[in-house]
Tab-separated table of C-alpha atoms in Angstrom:
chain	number	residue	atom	x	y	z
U	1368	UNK	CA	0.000	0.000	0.000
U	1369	UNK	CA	1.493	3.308	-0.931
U	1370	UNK	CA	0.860	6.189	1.566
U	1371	UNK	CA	0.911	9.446	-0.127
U	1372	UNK	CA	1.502	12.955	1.231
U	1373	UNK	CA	0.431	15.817	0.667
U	1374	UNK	CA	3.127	18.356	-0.960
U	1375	UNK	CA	4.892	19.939	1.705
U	1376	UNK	CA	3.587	23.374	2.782
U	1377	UNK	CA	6.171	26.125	4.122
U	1378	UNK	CA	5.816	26.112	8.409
U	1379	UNK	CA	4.219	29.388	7.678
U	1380	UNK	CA	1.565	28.671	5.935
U	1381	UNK	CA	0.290	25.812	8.570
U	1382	UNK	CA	-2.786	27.330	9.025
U	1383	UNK	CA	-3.697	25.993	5.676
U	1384	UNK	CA	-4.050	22.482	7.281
U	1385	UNK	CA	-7.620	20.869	7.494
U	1386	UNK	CA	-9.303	20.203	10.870
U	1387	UNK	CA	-9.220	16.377	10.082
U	1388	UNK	CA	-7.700	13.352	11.142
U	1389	UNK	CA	-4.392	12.525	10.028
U	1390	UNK	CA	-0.345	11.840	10.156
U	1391	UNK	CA	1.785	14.494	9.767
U	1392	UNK	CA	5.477	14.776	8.952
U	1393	UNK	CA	7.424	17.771	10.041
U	1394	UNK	CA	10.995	18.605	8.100
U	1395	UNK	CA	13.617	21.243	8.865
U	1396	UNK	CA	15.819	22.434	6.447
U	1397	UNK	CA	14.888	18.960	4.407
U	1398	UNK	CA	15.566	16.586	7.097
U	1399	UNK	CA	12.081	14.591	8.753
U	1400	UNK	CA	12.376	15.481	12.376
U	1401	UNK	CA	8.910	14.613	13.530
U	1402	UNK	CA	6.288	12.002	12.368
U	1403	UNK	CA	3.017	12.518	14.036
U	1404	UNK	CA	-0.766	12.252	14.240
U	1405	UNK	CA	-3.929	12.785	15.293
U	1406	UNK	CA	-7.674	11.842	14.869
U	1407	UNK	CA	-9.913	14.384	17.349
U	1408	UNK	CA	-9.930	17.242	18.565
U	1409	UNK	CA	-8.622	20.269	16.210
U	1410	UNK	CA	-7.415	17.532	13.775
U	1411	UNK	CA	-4.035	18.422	11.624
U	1412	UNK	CA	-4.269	22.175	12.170
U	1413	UNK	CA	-4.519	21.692	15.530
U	1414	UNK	CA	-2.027	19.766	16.505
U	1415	UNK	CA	0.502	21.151	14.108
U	1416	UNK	CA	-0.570	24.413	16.409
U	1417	UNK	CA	0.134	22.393	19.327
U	1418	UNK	CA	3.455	21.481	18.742
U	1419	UNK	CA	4.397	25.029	17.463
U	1420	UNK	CA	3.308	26.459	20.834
U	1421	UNK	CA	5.303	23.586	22.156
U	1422	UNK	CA	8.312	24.223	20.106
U	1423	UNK	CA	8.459	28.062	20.585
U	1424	UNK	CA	7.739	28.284	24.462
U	1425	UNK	CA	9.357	24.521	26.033
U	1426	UNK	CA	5.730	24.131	27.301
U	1427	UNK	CA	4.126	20.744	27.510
U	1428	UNK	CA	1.494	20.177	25.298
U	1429	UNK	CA	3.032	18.522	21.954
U	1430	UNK	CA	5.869	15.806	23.368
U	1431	UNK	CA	7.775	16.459	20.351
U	1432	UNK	CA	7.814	20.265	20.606
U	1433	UNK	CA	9.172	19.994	23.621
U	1434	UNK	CA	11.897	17.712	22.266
U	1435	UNK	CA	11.830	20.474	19.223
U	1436	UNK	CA	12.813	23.195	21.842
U	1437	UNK	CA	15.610	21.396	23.929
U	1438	UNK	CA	17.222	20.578	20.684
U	1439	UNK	CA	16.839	23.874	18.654
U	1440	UNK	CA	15.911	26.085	21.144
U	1441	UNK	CA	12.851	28.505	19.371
U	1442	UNK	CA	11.144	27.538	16.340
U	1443	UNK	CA	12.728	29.578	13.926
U	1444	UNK	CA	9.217	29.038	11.184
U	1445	UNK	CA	11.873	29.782	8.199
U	1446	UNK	CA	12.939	26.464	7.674
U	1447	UNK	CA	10.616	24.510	8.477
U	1448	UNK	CA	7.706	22.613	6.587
U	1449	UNK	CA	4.869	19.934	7.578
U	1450	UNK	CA	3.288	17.129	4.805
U	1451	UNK	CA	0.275	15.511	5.830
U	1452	UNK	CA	-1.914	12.370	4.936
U	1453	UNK	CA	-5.605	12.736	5.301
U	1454	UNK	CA	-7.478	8.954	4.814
U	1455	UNK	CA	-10.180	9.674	2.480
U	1456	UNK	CA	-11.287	6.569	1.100
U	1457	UNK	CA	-11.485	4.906	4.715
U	1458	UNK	CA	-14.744	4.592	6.632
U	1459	UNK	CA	-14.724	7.223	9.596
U	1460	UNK	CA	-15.387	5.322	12.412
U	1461	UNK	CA	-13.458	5.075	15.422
U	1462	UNK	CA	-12.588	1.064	14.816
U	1463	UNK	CA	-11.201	1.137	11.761
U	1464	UNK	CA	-9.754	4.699	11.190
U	1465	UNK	CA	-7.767	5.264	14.689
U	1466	UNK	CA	-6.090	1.874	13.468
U	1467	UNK	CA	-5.718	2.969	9.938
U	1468	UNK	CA	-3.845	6.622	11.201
U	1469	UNK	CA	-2.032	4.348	13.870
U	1470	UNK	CA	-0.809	2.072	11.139
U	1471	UNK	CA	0.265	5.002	8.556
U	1472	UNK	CA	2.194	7.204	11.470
U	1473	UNK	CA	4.294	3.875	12.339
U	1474	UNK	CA	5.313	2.687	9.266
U	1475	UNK	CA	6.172	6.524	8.131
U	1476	UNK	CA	8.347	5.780	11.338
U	1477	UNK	CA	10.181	2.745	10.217
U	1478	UNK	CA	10.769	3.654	7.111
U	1479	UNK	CA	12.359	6.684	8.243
U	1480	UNK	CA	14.190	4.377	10.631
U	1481	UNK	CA	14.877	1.606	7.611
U	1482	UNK	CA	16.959	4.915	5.501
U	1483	UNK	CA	18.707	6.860	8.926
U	1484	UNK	CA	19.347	3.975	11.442
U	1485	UNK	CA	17.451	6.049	14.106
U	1486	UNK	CA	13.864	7.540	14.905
U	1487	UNK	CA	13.076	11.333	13.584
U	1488	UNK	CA	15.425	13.477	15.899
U	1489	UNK	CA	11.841	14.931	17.711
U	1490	UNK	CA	10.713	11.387	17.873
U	1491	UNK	CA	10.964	9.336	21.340
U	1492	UNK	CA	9.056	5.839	20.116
């Protein structure tokens, strides 16, 4: 199964995302440094706003902001970029599309870990 993205949007432009459920994959300067998800709340948006709050102030909220801060220090938004996948041909219930976004944000995760030897620097699991 081939798990497409969406082109990748400059950090400032973010608010762009939908409000849907998804994986995300943040990049700075090129380099994947966070693979993510989410499938309530805000959806994409969100959370991408979650883990810039995060990643500017050290404040819990987004795990891997934090871990964005104490290895950058501030978000600087120049470099930065987020792609997303949005399932649109699955059915929307809880049972089969928290799996589904489960499934896509882990294998996005080993196959970053298959090419670098190591998770996304932001990454803990």
């Amino acid at each position: 199964m081939n798990i497409l993205l969406a082109p990748s949007l400059p950090w400032t432009d973010r608010a762009a995302l939908p409000n849907e459920p998804g994986v995300y994959v943040i990049a700075k300067e090129g380099e994947v440094i966070y693979v993510g998800k989410t499938w309530g709340g805000e959806g994409l948006r969100g959370r991408i706003g979650d883990f810039h709050r995060s990643a500017t102030t050290g404040m819990k909220g987004h795990a891997g902001g934090v871990t964005y801060f104490g290895k950058f220090g501030a978000i600087d938004p120049a470099p930065m970029s987020v792609s997303v996948h949005v399932p649109v041909i699955i059915r929307r219930d809880s049972d089969v599309l928290y799996p589904y976004i489960q499934y896509v944000e882990r294998r996005l995760i080993w196959e970053h870990v298959e090419r670098h030897g190591r998770l996304p620097r932001c990454n803990s699991e």
